[in-house]
Each structure stands twice: as C-alpha cells, then as structure tokens.
JSON list of C-alpha atoms in Angstrom, two decimals:
[
{"chain": "A", "resi": 168, "resn": "MET", "atom": "CA", "xyz": [-50.44, -22.28, 46.45]},
{"chain": "A", "resi": 169, "resn": "THR", "atom": "CA", "xyz": [-50.90, -22.95, 50.33]},
{"chain": "A", "resi": 170, "resn": "PRO", "atom": "CA", "xyz": [-51.90, -26.57, 50.99]},
{"chain": "A", "resi": 171, "resn": "PRO", "atom": "CA", "xyz": [-55.27, -27.63, 51.85]},
{"chain": "A", "resi": 172, "resn": "SER", "atom": "CA", "xyz": [-55.94, -27.22, 55.30]},
{"chain": "A", "resi": 173, "resn": "CYS", "atom": "CA", "xyz": [-56.35, -29.90, 57.67]},
{"chain": "A", "resi": 174, "resn": "PRO", "atom": "CA", "xyz": [-58.30, -30.74, 61.21]},
{"chain": "A", "resi": 175, "resn": "GLY", "atom": "CA", "xyz": [-55.25, -30.56, 63.06]},
{"chain": "A", "resi": 176, "resn": "ALA", "atom": "CA", "xyz": [-54.31, -26.73, 61.58]},
{"chain": "A", "resi": 177, "resn": "ALA", "atom": "CA", "xyz": [-51.85, -24.94, 63.70]},
{"chain": "A", "resi": 178, "resn": "GLY", "atom": "CA", "xyz": [-51.21, -21.29, 64.42]},
{"chain": "A", "resi": 179, "resn": "PRO", "atom": "CA", "xyz": [-53.90, -18.68, 64.83]},
{"chain": "A", "resi": 180, "resn": "ALA", "atom": "CA", "xyz": [-57.31, -18.12, 63.44]},
{"chain": "A", "resi": 181, "resn": "GLU", "atom": "CA", "xyz": [-57.83, -16.22, 60.04]},
{"chain": "A", "resi": 182, "resn": "THR", "atom": "CA", "xyz": [-59.98, -13.83, 59.00]},
{"chain": "A", "resi": 183, "resn": "ILE", "atom": "CA", "xyz": [-60.65, -14.05, 55.25]},
{"chain": "A", "resi": 184, "resn": "VAL", "atom": "CA", "xyz": [-61.44, -10.68, 53.36]},
{"chain": "A", "resi": 185, "resn": "GLY", "atom": "CA", "xyz": [-64.20, -10.50, 50.51]},
{"chain": "A", "resi": 186, "resn": "GLY", "atom": "CA", "xyz": [-65.29, -8.43, 47.90]},
{"chain": "A", "resi": 187, "resn": "ALA", "atom": "CA", "xyz": [-68.43, -6.86, 50.14]},
{"chain": "A", "resi": 188, "resn": "PRO", "atom": "CA", "xyz": [-68.51, -3.47, 51.92]},
{"chain": "A", "resi": 189, "resn": "VAL", "atom": "CA", "xyz": [-67.40, -3.99, 55.50]},
{"chain": "A", "resi": 190, "resn": "SER", "atom": "CA", "xyz": [-67.34, -1.36, 58.28]},
{"chain": "A", "resi": 191, "resn": "MET", "atom": "CA", "xyz": [-64.21, -0.49, 60.09]},
{"chain": "A", "resi": 192, "resn": "PRO", "atom": "CA", "xyz": [-65.52, -1.87, 63.12]},
{"chain": "A", "resi": 193, "resn": "ILE", "atom": "CA", "xyz": [-66.62, -5.16, 61.90]},
{"chain": "A", "resi": 194, "resn": "LEU", "atom": "CA", "xyz": [-63.09, -5.58, 60.40]},
{"chain": "A", "resi": 195, "resn": "ASN", "atom": "CA", "xyz": [-61.79, -4.68, 63.37]},
{"chain": "A", "resi": 196, "resn": "LYS", "atom": "CA", "xyz": [-63.58, -7.17, 65.62]},
{"chain": "A", "resi": 197, "resn": "ALA", "atom": "CA", "xyz": [-62.82, -9.51, 63.45]},
{"chain": "A", "resi": 198, "resn": "LEU", "atom": "CA", "xyz": [-59.15, -9.39, 63.80]},
{"chain": "A", "resi": 199, "resn": "THR", "atom": "CA", "xyz": [-58.93, -9.29, 67.70]},
{"chain": "A", "resi": 200, "resn": "LEU", "atom": "CA", "xyz": [-60.60, -12.38, 67.46]},
{"chain": "A", "resi": 201, "resn": "ALA", "atom": "CA", "xyz": [-58.92, -14.16, 64.15]},
{"chain": "A", "resi": 202, "resn": "PRO", "atom": "CA", "xyz": [-55.76, -12.13, 63.69]},
{"chain": "A", "resi": 203, "resn": "ARG", "atom": "CA", "xyz": [-54.06, -14.18, 60.64]},
{"chain": "A", "resi": 204, "resn": "LEU", "atom": "CA", "xyz": [-55.62, -12.07, 57.42]},
{"chain": "A", "resi": 205, "resn": "ALA", "atom": "CA", "xyz": [-56.23, -13.12, 54.38]},
{"chain": "A", "resi": 206, "resn": "ALA", "atom": "CA", "xyz": [-58.25, -12.09, 50.96]},
{"chain": "A", "resi": 207, "resn": "ALA", "atom": "CA", "xyz": [-60.60, -13.33, 48.85]},
{"chain": "A", "resi": 208, "resn": "ASP", "atom": "CA", "xyz": [-59.76, -11.52, 45.60]},
{"chain": "A", "resi": 209, "resn": "GLY", "atom": "CA", "xyz": [-61.22, -8.24, 45.75]},
{"chain": "A", "resi": 210, "resn": "GLY", "atom": "CA", "xyz": [-61.33, -8.01, 49.11]},
{"chain": "A", "resi": 211, "resn": "ALA", "atom": "CA", "xyz": [-57.65, -7.15, 48.66]},
{"chain": "A", "resi": 212, "resn": "ASP", "atom": "CA", "xyz": [-59.23, -3.83, 47.78]},
{"chain": "A", "resi": 213, "resn": "THR", "atom": "CA", "xyz": [-60.73, -3.39, 51.59]},
{"chain": "A", "resi": 214, "resn": "LEU", "atom": "CA", "xyz": [-57.34, -4.20, 52.54]},
{"chain": "A", "resi": 215, "resn": "LEU", "atom": "CA", "xyz": [-55.55, -1.68, 50.70]},
{"chain": "A", "resi": 216, "resn": "ALA", "atom": "CA", "xyz": [-57.80, 1.11, 51.69]},
{"chain": "A", "resi": 217, "resn": "ALA", "atom": "CA", "xyz": [-57.96, 0.23, 55.63]},
{"chain": "A", "resi": 218, "resn": "GLY", "atom": "CA", "xyz": [-53.66, 0.08, 54.98]},
{"chain": "A", "resi": 219, "resn": "LEU", "atom": "CA", "xyz": [-54.09, -3.36, 55.91]},
{"chain": "A", "resi": 220, "resn": "ARG", "atom": "CA", "xyz": [-51.63, -5.90, 54.14]},
{"chain": "A", "resi": 221, "resn": "PRO", "atom": "CA", "xyz": [-52.63, -9.57, 54.08]},
{"chain": "A", "resi": 222, "resn": "ASP", "atom": "CA", "xyz": [-50.65, -12.70, 54.79]},
{"chain": "A", "resi": 223, "resn": "ARG", "atom": "CA", "xyz": [-52.18, -14.04, 51.24]},
{"chain": "A", "resi": 224, "resn": "VAL", "atom": "CA", "xyz": [-54.27, -13.19, 48.72]},
{"chain": "A", "resi": 225, "resn": "VAL", "atom": "CA", "xyz": [-56.30, -16.37, 46.56]},
{"chain": "A", "resi": 226, "resn": "GLY", "atom": "CA", "xyz": [-58.59, -16.01, 43.82]},
{"chain": "A", "resi": 227, "resn": "ASP", "atom": "CA", "xyz": [-59.09, -15.75, 40.58]},
{"chain": "A", "resi": 228, "resn": "MET", "atom": "CA", "xyz": [-58.12, -12.68, 40.37]},
{"chain": "A", "resi": 229, "resn": "ASP", "atom": "CA", "xyz": [-60.63, -11.07, 37.86]},
{"chain": "A", "resi": 230, "resn": "SER", "atom": "CA", "xyz": [-61.64, -8.35, 40.75]},
{"chain": "A", "resi": 231, "resn": "ILE", "atom": "CA", "xyz": [-59.03, -6.78, 42.48]},
{"chain": "A", "resi": 232, "resn": "SER", "atom": "CA", "xyz": [-57.51, -3.83, 41.39]},
{"chain": "A", "resi": 233, "resn": "PRO", "atom": "CA", "xyz": [-54.50, -2.67, 39.86]},
{"chain": "A", "resi": 234, "resn": "ALA", "atom": "CA", "xyz": [-53.70, -1.28, 42.48]},
{"chain": "A", "resi": 235, "resn": "ALA", "atom": "CA", "xyz": [-53.99, -3.85, 44.77]},
{"chain": "A", "resi": 236, "resn": "ARG", "atom": "CA", "xyz": [-52.59, -6.31, 42.66]},
{"chain": "A", "resi": 237, "resn": "ALA", "atom": "CA", "xyz": [-49.36, -4.10, 42.40]},
{"chain": "A", "resi": 238, "resn": "GLU", "atom": "CA", "xyz": [-49.21, -3.62, 46.24]},
{"chain": "A", "resi": 239, "resn": "PHE", "atom": "CA", "xyz": [-49.77, -6.99, 47.46]},
{"chain": "A", "resi": 240, "resn": "ALA", "atom": "CA", "xyz": [-47.82, -9.04, 44.52]},
{"chain": "A", "resi": 241, "resn": "GLU", "atom": "CA", "xyz": [-45.75, -10.83, 47.05]},
{"chain": "A", "resi": 242, "resn": "VAL", "atom": "CA", "xyz": [-48.57, -12.19, 48.40]},
{"chain": "A", "resi": 243, "resn": "MET", "atom": "CA", "xyz": [-50.78, -13.22, 45.64]},
{"chain": "A", "resi": 244, "resn": "HIS", "atom": "CA", "xyz": [-51.43, -16.90, 45.03]},
{"chain": "A", "resi": 245, "resn": "PRO", "atom": "CA", "xyz": [-54.41, -17.12, 41.79]},
{"chain": "A", "resi": 246, "resn": "VAL", "atom": "CA", "xyz": [-56.31, -19.95, 41.20]},
{"chain": "A", "resi": 247, "resn": "ALA", "atom": "CA", "xyz": [-57.63, -20.42, 37.25]},
{"chain": "A", "resi": 248, "resn": "GLU", "atom": "CA", "xyz": [-60.14, -22.49, 37.55]},
{"chain": "A", "resi": 249, "resn": "GLN", "atom": "CA", "xyz": [-64.03, -21.27, 37.31]},
{"chain": "A", "resi": 250, "resn": "ASP", "atom": "CA", "xyz": [-65.58, -24.25, 39.12]},
{"chain": "A", "resi": 251, "resn": "SER", "atom": "CA", "xyz": [-65.57, -22.65, 42.97]},
{"chain": "A", "resi": 252, "resn": "THR", "atom": "CA", "xyz": [-65.92, -19.42, 44.00]},
{"chain": "A", "resi": 253, "resn": "ASP", "atom": "CA", "xyz": [-63.09, -16.82, 45.19]},
{"chain": "A", "resi": 254, "resn": "PHE", "atom": "CA", "xyz": [-64.62, -17.76, 48.81]},
{"chain": "A", "resi": 255, "resn": "ALA", "atom": "CA", "xyz": [-63.86, -21.21, 48.03]},
{"chain": "A", "resi": 256, "resn": "LYS", "atom": "CA", "xyz": [-60.87, -21.48, 46.97]},
{"chain": "A", "resi": 257, "resn": "ALA", "atom": "CA", "xyz": [-59.48, -18.76, 50.69]},
{"chain": "A", "resi": 258, "resn": "LEU", "atom": "CA", "xyz": [-61.69, -21.13, 52.53]},
{"chain": "A", "resi": 259, "resn": "ARG", "atom": "CA", "xyz": [-60.16, -24.41, 51.05]},
{"chain": "A", "resi": 260, "resn": "SER", "atom": "CA", "xyz": [-56.38, -23.59, 51.32]},
{"chain": "A", "resi": 261, "resn": "SER", "atom": "CA", "xyz": [-56.71, -21.63, 54.51]},
{"chain": "A", "resi": 262, "resn": "GLU", "atom": "CA", "xyz": [-54.26, -23.45, 57.23]},
{"chain": "A", "resi": 263, "resn": "ALA", "atom": "CA", "xyz": [-55.78, -21.78, 60.02]},
{"chain": "A", "resi": 264, "resn": "PRO", "atom": "CA", "xyz": [-57.69, -24.20, 62.70]},
{"chain": "A", "resi": 265, "resn": "TRP", "atom": "CA", "xyz": [-60.95, -21.53, 62.17]},
{"chain": "A", "resi": 266, "resn": "THR", "atom": "CA", "xyz": [-61.79, -19.03, 59.86]},
{"chain": "A", "resi": 267, "resn": "LEU", "atom": "CA", "xyz": [-64.22, -15.72, 60.07]},
{"chain": "A", "resi": 268, "resn": "GLY", "atom": "CA", "xyz": [-65.30, -14.47, 57.07]},
{"chain": "A", "resi": 269, "resn": "VAL", "atom": "CA", "xyz": [-65.85, -10.79, 56.20]},
{"chain": "A", "resi": 270, "resn": "GLY", "atom": "CA", "xyz": [-67.65, -9.14, 53.16]},
{"chain": "A", "resi": 271, "resn": "PHE", "atom": "CA", "xyz": [-69.47, -12.10, 52.47]},
{"chain": "A", "resi": 272, "resn": "LEU", "atom": "CA", "xyz": [-72.66, -10.97, 53.86]},
{"chain": "A", "resi": 273, "resn": "GLY", "atom": "CA", "xyz": [-75.24, -7.66, 53.10]},
{"chain": "A", "resi": 274, "resn": "ALA", "atom": "CA", "xyz": [-74.58, -7.54, 49.08]},
{"chain": "A", "resi": 275, "resn": "ARG", "atom": "CA", "xyz": [-75.25, -9.79, 46.42]},
{"chain": "A", "resi": 276, "resn": "ILE", "atom": "CA", "xyz": [-77.26, -12.54, 47.62]},
{"chain": "A", "resi": 277, "resn": "ASP", "atom": "CA", "xyz": [-75.97, -14.83, 45.36]},
{"chain": "A", "resi": 278, "resn": "HIS", "atom": "CA", "xyz": [-72.22, -14.25, 46.81]},
{"chain": "A", "resi": 279, "resn": "THR", "atom": "CA", "xyz": [-73.52, -15.37, 50.14]},
{"chain": "A", "resi": 280, "resn": "LEU", "atom": "CA", "xyz": [-75.63, -18.41, 49.01]},
{"chain": "A", "resi": 281, "resn": "ALA", "atom": "CA", "xyz": [-72.66, -19.74, 47.63]},
{"chain": "A", "resi": 282, "resn": "CYS", "atom": "CA", "xyz": [-70.37, -19.37, 50.51]},
{"chain": "A", "resi": 283, "resn": "LEU", "atom": "CA", "xyz": [-73.06, -20.82, 52.70]},
{"chain": "A", "resi": 284, "resn": "SER", "atom": "CA", "xyz": [-72.75, -23.96, 50.12]},
{"chain": "A", "resi": 285, "resn": "GLU", "atom": "CA", "xyz": [-69.28, -23.85, 50.41]},
{"chain": "A", "resi": 286, "resn": "MET", "atom": "CA", "xyz": [-69.67, -23.97, 54.19]},
{"chain": "A", "resi": 287, "resn": "ALA", "atom": "CA", "xyz": [-72.05, -26.79, 54.05]},
{"chain": "A", "resi": 288, "resn": "ARG", "atom": "CA", "xyz": [-70.34, -28.94, 51.44]},
{"chain": "A", "resi": 289, "resn": "GLY", "atom": "CA", "xyz": [-67.55, -29.83, 53.99]},
{"chain": "A", "resi": 290, "resn": "ARG", "atom": "CA", "xyz": [-69.14, -28.84, 57.12]},
{"chain": "A", "resi": 291, "resn": "ALA", "atom": "CA", "xyz": [-66.28, -26.12, 57.02]},
{"chain": "A", "resi": 292, "resn": "ARG", "atom": "CA", "xyz": [-64.98, -24.66, 60.51]},
{"chain": "A", "resi": 293, "resn": "CYS", "atom": "CA", "xyz": [-65.92, -21.10, 59.22]},
{"chain": "A", "resi": 294, "resn": "VAL", "atom": "CA", "xyz": [-68.59, -18.33, 60.67]},
{"chain": "A", "resi": 295, "resn": "LEU", "atom": "CA", "xyz": [-69.45, -15.62, 58.18]},
{"chain": "A", "resi": 296, "resn": "LEU", "atom": "CA", "xyz": [-69.76, -12.45, 60.12]},
{"chain": "A", "resi": 297, "resn": "GLY", "atom": "CA", "xyz": [-71.45, -8.82, 58.73]},
{"chain": "A", "resi": 298, "resn": "GLU", "atom": "CA", "xyz": [-73.49, -5.75, 60.50]},
{"chain": "A", "resi": 299, "resn": "ALA", "atom": "CA", "xyz": [-76.09, -7.78, 60.75]},
{"chain": "A", "resi": 300, "resn": "ASP", "atom": "CA", "xyz": [-75.75, -11.32, 61.21]},
{"chain": "A", "resi": 301, "resn": "CYS", "atom": "CA", "xyz": [-73.18, -13.98, 61.90]},
{"chain": "A", "resi": 302, "resn": "VAL", "atom": "CA", "xyz": [-73.69, -17.28, 60.25]},
{"chain": "A", "resi": 303, "resn": "CYS", "atom": "CA", "xyz": [-72.39, -21.01, 60.81]},
{"chain": "A", "resi": 304, "resn": "ILE", "atom": "CA", "xyz": [-73.36, -23.86, 59.67]},
{"chain": "A", "resi": 305, "resn": "LEU", "atom": "CA", "xyz": [-74.75, -25.98, 62.74]},
{"chain": "A", "resi": 306, "resn": "PRO", "atom": "CA", "xyz": [-72.76, -29.02, 64.47]},
{"chain": "A", "resi": 307, "resn": "PRO", "atom": "CA", "xyz": [-74.93, -32.31, 65.21]},
{"chain": "A", "resi": 308, "resn": "ARG", "atom": "CA", "xyz": [-75.16, -30.86, 68.36]},
{"chain": "A", "resi": 309, "resn": "LEU", "atom": "CA", "xyz": [-74.61, -27.16, 69.89]},
{"chain": "A", "resi": 310, "resn": "SER", "atom": "CA", "xyz": [-75.47, -25.44, 73.28]},
{"chain": "A", "resi": 311, "resn": "LEU", "atom": "CA", "xyz": [-74.64, -21.93, 73.34]},
{"chain": "A", "resi": 312, "resn": "CYS", "atom": "CA", "xyz": [-75.54, -18.77, 75.88]},
{"chain": "A", "resi": 313, "resn": "LEU", "atom": "CA", "xyz": [-77.46, -16.30, 74.86]},
{"chain": "A", "resi": 314, "resn": "PRO", "atom": "CA", "xyz": [-79.32, -12.79, 76.27]},
{"chain": "A", "resi": 315, "resn": "LEU", "atom": "CA", "xyz": [-82.60, -13.73, 76.36]},
{"chain": "A", "resi": 316, "resn": "GLY", "atom": "CA", "xyz": [-84.96, -12.24, 73.64]},
{"chain": "A", "resi": 317, "resn": "SER", "atom": "CA", "xyz": [-82.10, -12.98, 70.87]},
{"chain": "A", "resi": 318, "resn": "ARG", "atom": "CA", "xyz": [-82.99, -13.96, 67.03]},
{"chain": "A", "resi": 319, "resn": "VAL", "atom": "CA", "xyz": [-82.06, -17.07, 66.07]},
{"chain": "A", "resi": 320, "resn": "SER", "atom": "CA", "xyz": [-82.58, -18.22, 62.96]},
{"chain": "A", "resi": 321, "resn": "LEU", "atom": "CA", "xyz": [-82.74, -21.70, 61.41]},
{"chain": "A", "resi": 322, "resn": "TRP", "atom": "CA", "xyz": [-82.69, -21.91, 57.50]},
{"chain": "A", "resi": 323, "resn": "PRO", "atom": "CA", "xyz": [-82.47, -26.15, 56.23]},
{"chain": "A", "resi": 324, "resn": "LEU", "atom": "CA", "xyz": [-80.29, -26.80, 52.85]},
{"chain": "A", "resi": 325, "resn": "GLY", "atom": "CA", "xyz": [-81.94, -29.56, 52.64]},
{"chain": "A", "resi": 326, "resn": "PRO", "atom": "CA", "xyz": [-84.49, -32.05, 54.59]},
{"chain": "A", "resi": 327, "resn": "ALA", "atom": "CA", "xyz": [-83.56, -31.57, 58.46]},
{"chain": "A", "resi": 328, "resn": "GLU", "atom": "CA", "xyz": [-85.00, -32.57, 61.62]},
{"chain": "A", "resi": 329, "resn": "GLY", "atom": "CA", "xyz": [-84.03, -31.35, 64.72]},
{"chain": "A", "resi": 330, "resn": "ARG", "atom": "CA", "xyz": [-84.70, -31.09, 68.12]},
{"chain": "A", "resi": 331, "resn": "SER", "atom": "CA", "xyz": [-84.44, -27.50, 70.41]},
{"chain": "A", "resi": 332, "resn": "THR", "atom": "CA", "xyz": [-84.57, -26.33, 74.19]},
{"chain": "A", "resi": 333, "resn": "GLY", "atom": "CA", "xyz": [-84.43, -22.40, 74.92]},
{"chain": "A", "resi": 334, "resn": "LEU", "atom": "CA", "xyz": [-86.56, -21.52, 71.70]},
{"chain": "A", "resi": 335, "resn": "GLU", "atom": "CA", "xyz": [-90.16, -19.65, 72.13]},
{"chain": "A", "resi": 336, "resn": "TRP", "atom": "CA", "xyz": [-91.11, -22.22, 69.24]},
{"chain": "A", "resi": 337, "resn": "PRO", "atom": "CA", "xyz": [-89.78, -25.35, 69.98]},
{"chain": "A", "resi": 338, "resn": "VAL", "atom": "CA", "xyz": [-88.34, -27.00, 66.66]},
{"chain": "A", "resi": 339, "resn": "ASP", "atom": "CA", "xyz": [-88.87, -30.81, 68.20]},
{"chain": "A", "resi": 340, "resn": "GLY", "atom": "CA", "xyz": [-90.69, -33.14, 65.30]},
{"chain": "A", "resi": 341, "resn": "ILE", "atom": "CA", "xyz": [-90.67, -30.19, 62.68]},
{"chain": "A", "resi": 342, "resn": "ALA", "atom": "CA", "xyz": [-89.68, -31.78, 59.07]},
{"chain": "A", "resi": 343, "resn": "MET", "atom": "CA", "xyz": [-87.87, -28.52, 57.45]},
{"chain": "A", "resi": 344, "resn": "ALA", "atom": "CA", "xyz": [-86.66, -28.07, 53.94]},
{"chain": "A", "resi": 345, "resn": "PRO", "atom": "CA", "xyz": [-85.70, -24.98, 51.63]},
{"chain": "A", "resi": 346, "resn": "ASP", "atom": "CA", "xyz": [-89.24, -25.78, 50.34]},
{"chain": "A", "resi": 347, "resn": "GLY", "atom": "CA", "xyz": [-91.09, -26.41, 53.31]},
{"chain": "A", "resi": 348, "resn": "ARG", "atom": "CA", "xyz": [-90.94, -25.39, 56.93]},
{"chain": "A", "resi": 349, "resn": "ILE", "atom": "CA", "xyz": [-87.82, -23.15, 57.96]},
{"chain": "A", "resi": 350, "resn": "GLY", "atom": "CA", "xyz": [-87.19, -21.64, 61.33]},
{"chain": "A", "resi": 351, "resn": "THR", "atom": "CA", "xyz": [-86.71, -17.94, 60.42]},
{"chain": "A", "resi": 352, "resn": "SER", "atom": "CA", "xyz": [-86.89, -15.02, 63.45]},
{"chain": "A", "resi": 353, "resn": "ASN", "atom": "CA", "xyz": [-87.06, -17.69, 66.65]},
{"chain": "A", "resi": 354, "resn": "ARG", "atom": "CA", "xyz": [-86.49, -16.46, 69.73]},
{"chain": "A", "resi": 355, "resn": "SER", "atom": "CA", "xyz": [-84.24, -17.20, 72.97]},
{"chain": "A", "resi": 356, "resn": "ILE", "atom": "CA", "xyz": [-86.07, -17.40, 75.67]},
{"chain": "A", "resi": 357, "resn": "SER", "atom": "CA", "xyz": [-83.36, -19.10, 78.15]},
{"chain": "A", "resi": 358, "resn": "PRO", "atom": "CA", "xyz": [-79.98, -18.39, 78.91]},
{"chain": "A", "resi": 359, "resn": "GLU", "atom": "CA", "xyz": [-78.79, -21.38, 77.43]},
{"chain": "A", "resi": 360, "resn": "VAL", "atom": "CA", "xyz": [-80.21, -23.08, 73.87]},
{"chain": "A", "resi": 361, "resn": "THR", "atom": "CA", "xyz": [-79.59, -26.31, 72.56]},
{"chain": "A", "resi": 362, "resn": "LEU", "atom": "CA", "xyz": [-79.80, -27.54, 69.06]},
{"chain": "A", "resi": 363, "resn": "ARG", "atom": "CA", "xyz": [-79.79, -31.17, 67.46]},
{"chain": "A", "resi": 364, "resn": "PHE", "atom": "CA", "xyz": [-80.13, -31.95, 63.75]},
{"chain": "A", "resi": 365, "resn": "GLU", "atom": "CA", "xyz": [-79.69, -34.71, 62.01]},
{"chain": "A", "resi": 366, "resn": "GLY", "atom": "CA", "xyz": [-80.16, -34.71, 57.93]},
{"chain": "A", "resi": 367, "resn": "ALA", "atom": "CA", "xyz": [-78.91, -31.39, 55.50]},
{"chain": "A", "resi": 368, "resn": "PRO", "atom": "CA", "xyz": [-76.71, -28.97, 56.65]},
{"chain": "A", "resi": 369, "resn": "VAL", "atom": "CA", "xyz": [-78.43, -25.98, 58.89]},
{"chain": "A", "resi": 370, "resn": "ALA", "atom": "CA", "xyz": [-77.41, -22.77, 58.58]},
{"chain": "A", "resi": 371, "resn": "LEU", "atom": "CA", "xyz": [-77.61, -20.79, 62.30]},
{"chain": "A", "resi": 372, "resn": "LEU", "atom": "CA", "xyz": [-78.49, -17.22, 61.78]},
{"chain": "A", "resi": 373, "resn": "LEU", "atom": "CA", "xyz": [-77.70, -14.55, 64.92]},
{"chain": "A", "resi": 374, "resn": "PRO", "atom": "CA", "xyz": [-77.29, -11.36, 66.15]},
{"chain": "A", "resi": 375, "resn": "SER", "atom": "CA", "xyz": [-73.53, -9.99, 64.74]},
{"chain": "A", "resi": 376, "resn": "ASP", "atom": "CA", "xyz": [-73.66, -9.11, 68.58]},
{"chain": "A", "resi": 377, "resn": "ALA", "atom": "CA", "xyz": [-73.67, -12.98, 69.08]},
{"chain": "A", "resi": 378, "resn": "ILE", "atom": "CA", "xyz": [-70.28, -13.98, 67.54]},
{"chain": "A", "resi": 379, "resn": "ALA", "atom": "CA", "xyz": [-68.11, -14.07, 70.92]},
{"chain": "A", "resi": 380, "resn": "PRO", "atom": "CA", "xyz": [-70.90, -16.92, 72.30]},
{"chain": "A", "resi": 381, "resn": "LEU", "atom": "CA", "xyz": [-71.35, -18.42, 69.39]},
{"chain": "A", "resi": 382, "resn": "LEU", "atom": "CA", "xyz": [-67.39, -19.34, 69.13]},
{"chain": "A", "resi": 383, "resn": "GLU", "atom": "CA", "xyz": [-67.41, -20.13, 72.40]},
{"chain": "A", "resi": 384, "resn": "ALA", "atom": "CA", "xyz": [-69.79, -22.53, 71.50]},
{"chain": "A", "resi": 385, "resn": "LEU", "atom": "CA", "xyz": [-68.48, -23.73, 68.82]},
{"chain": "A", "resi": 386, "resn": "GLY", "atom": "CA", "xyz": [-65.08, -24.79, 70.33]},
{"chain": "A", "resi": 387, "resn": "PHE", "atom": "CA", "xyz": [-63.32, -22.09, 68.61]},
{"chain": "A", "resi": 388, "resn": "ARG", "atom": "CA", "xyz": [-60.01, -20.17, 70.28]},
{"chain": "A", "resi": 389, "resn": "SER", "atom": "CA", "xyz": [-59.05, -17.13, 69.09]},
{"chain": "A", "resi": 390, "resn": "ARG", "atom": "CA", "xyz": [-54.63, -17.02, 69.67]},
{"chain": "A", "resi": 391, "resn": "PRO", "atom": "CA", "xyz": [-53.61, -14.13, 71.63]},
{"chain": "A", "resi": 392, "resn": "SER", "atom": "CA", "xyz": [-52.61, -11.64, 69.12]},
{"chain": "A", "resi": 393, "resn": "ALA", "atom": "CA", "xyz": [-52.69, -7.28, 68.69]},
{"chain": "A", "resi": 394, "resn": "PRO", "atom": "CA", "xyz": [-54.54, -6.97, 65.91]},
{"chain": "A", "resi": 395, "resn": "PRO", "atom": "CA", "xyz": [-53.04, -3.90, 63.37]},
{"chain": "A", "resi": 396, "resn": "ALA", "atom": "CA", "xyz": [-54.31, -0.96, 64.13]},
{"chain": "A", "resi": 397, "resn": "LEU", "atom": "CA", "xyz": [-56.71, 0.64, 61.71]}
]
C-alpha cells in the first residue's frame, strides 16, 4: 500500500476518480490541474471506459468490475477494512501535495456527505469538482477573487462563527450550525471575497467554473504536465 500522505509531499497534484458519473470535460479539466491519476474502487471503470490508466486503484474493491480489475491488476492496492470509505482510503494514502476529487458529487448524497466528513476530519488539502460545484473545507482564512454575482454557499459541519467581506449577506456575528443558521446561496458583490471562520469545519461550495480561482486562493499549484488525451 502507498504510504500515508505528508505535508511536504512532492510531485504533481493528484486527481482521484470516484464511482459517480463523470463527464469527459470535467475529467479532462481535472487532469489539466492535477495530472497524477488515481481511482477509488469503482472509479477505475470510469477510467477504463475513457481509455486512461491510473497510477493506483485504492479501495475495498467491492464495486470494481472484473474487466477493470484485470486491466489494472498491477496498480491495485486493496484495503479490506470497512471503517472508512474508498474515497478516504485513496485520500489518506495519497503522496500528492494536494488532490482533486471527481466522481464524488452529483450522485448519492450519502457518499458526498461521507466525503465532506473525511475532508473535514483532517482539513484535507482536497477539492471536489463536479458539473455544478466545486467544494472544499475552508481554511481559517481565505481570500479569493470571483466574478460579481458568483454563488457562494457556506455549510457548517458543526457550530461555527465567522466574518466576511464581499458578500451580499455578510456572515459577521452569525452563529452557524447544521441544525441552525447556514449560509447557502449567498452572492459575491465585490471582486474579492474574504472569509474567516472559527469553530467547526465549514464547507465552501462555489460554481464549478470557479475551480481555478479557488485553487489559487487555497495556495494549490499544479505542476506543468500534459494530461492524457481523452
């Protein structure tokens, strides 16, 4: 099994592909930003159909097809335990400086919630990218540049309180919680939006076309590399 990730890990960023449907434009975009390629269990079938070969396939292997299992036999890293999801197994074992997850949004909501919990647990350097959204766990402070009128949604995973600039509805002094006040469907009214939060982790949800400024704001940098042709 690949050793656990560490903050100083070198090399290009990694795209982790999950089992939910992934369009070729989204997969191609992800590989442009994070050219190393991994599959979480059934995500291997997405790569097989696309004619792509992952560097590794991680998971309990209960969803992968026999065809993908045979094709990627040399890069399979089975993890038998059932206490964590396949996404968690792939994320924790990544050696990349940061990761981009595709195939984890837009299908089963329980799978998406499990991904958010895993990202929040370790404040993972990971962003999920889907057709409509890109999602990360906020660092304590974030400043990012967005087009005016961009959707900015904040989802607390526990009690949290923050401050903001550049939002139509500031969050200053609002006690947020999953069973209380939340921050969905806010909008940017300034070219720069700043967010500061204390307390429990808070998920930031932006339109998928904001992926580049989000990665820039988070300090993630992709290494130059030509993605595989799709």
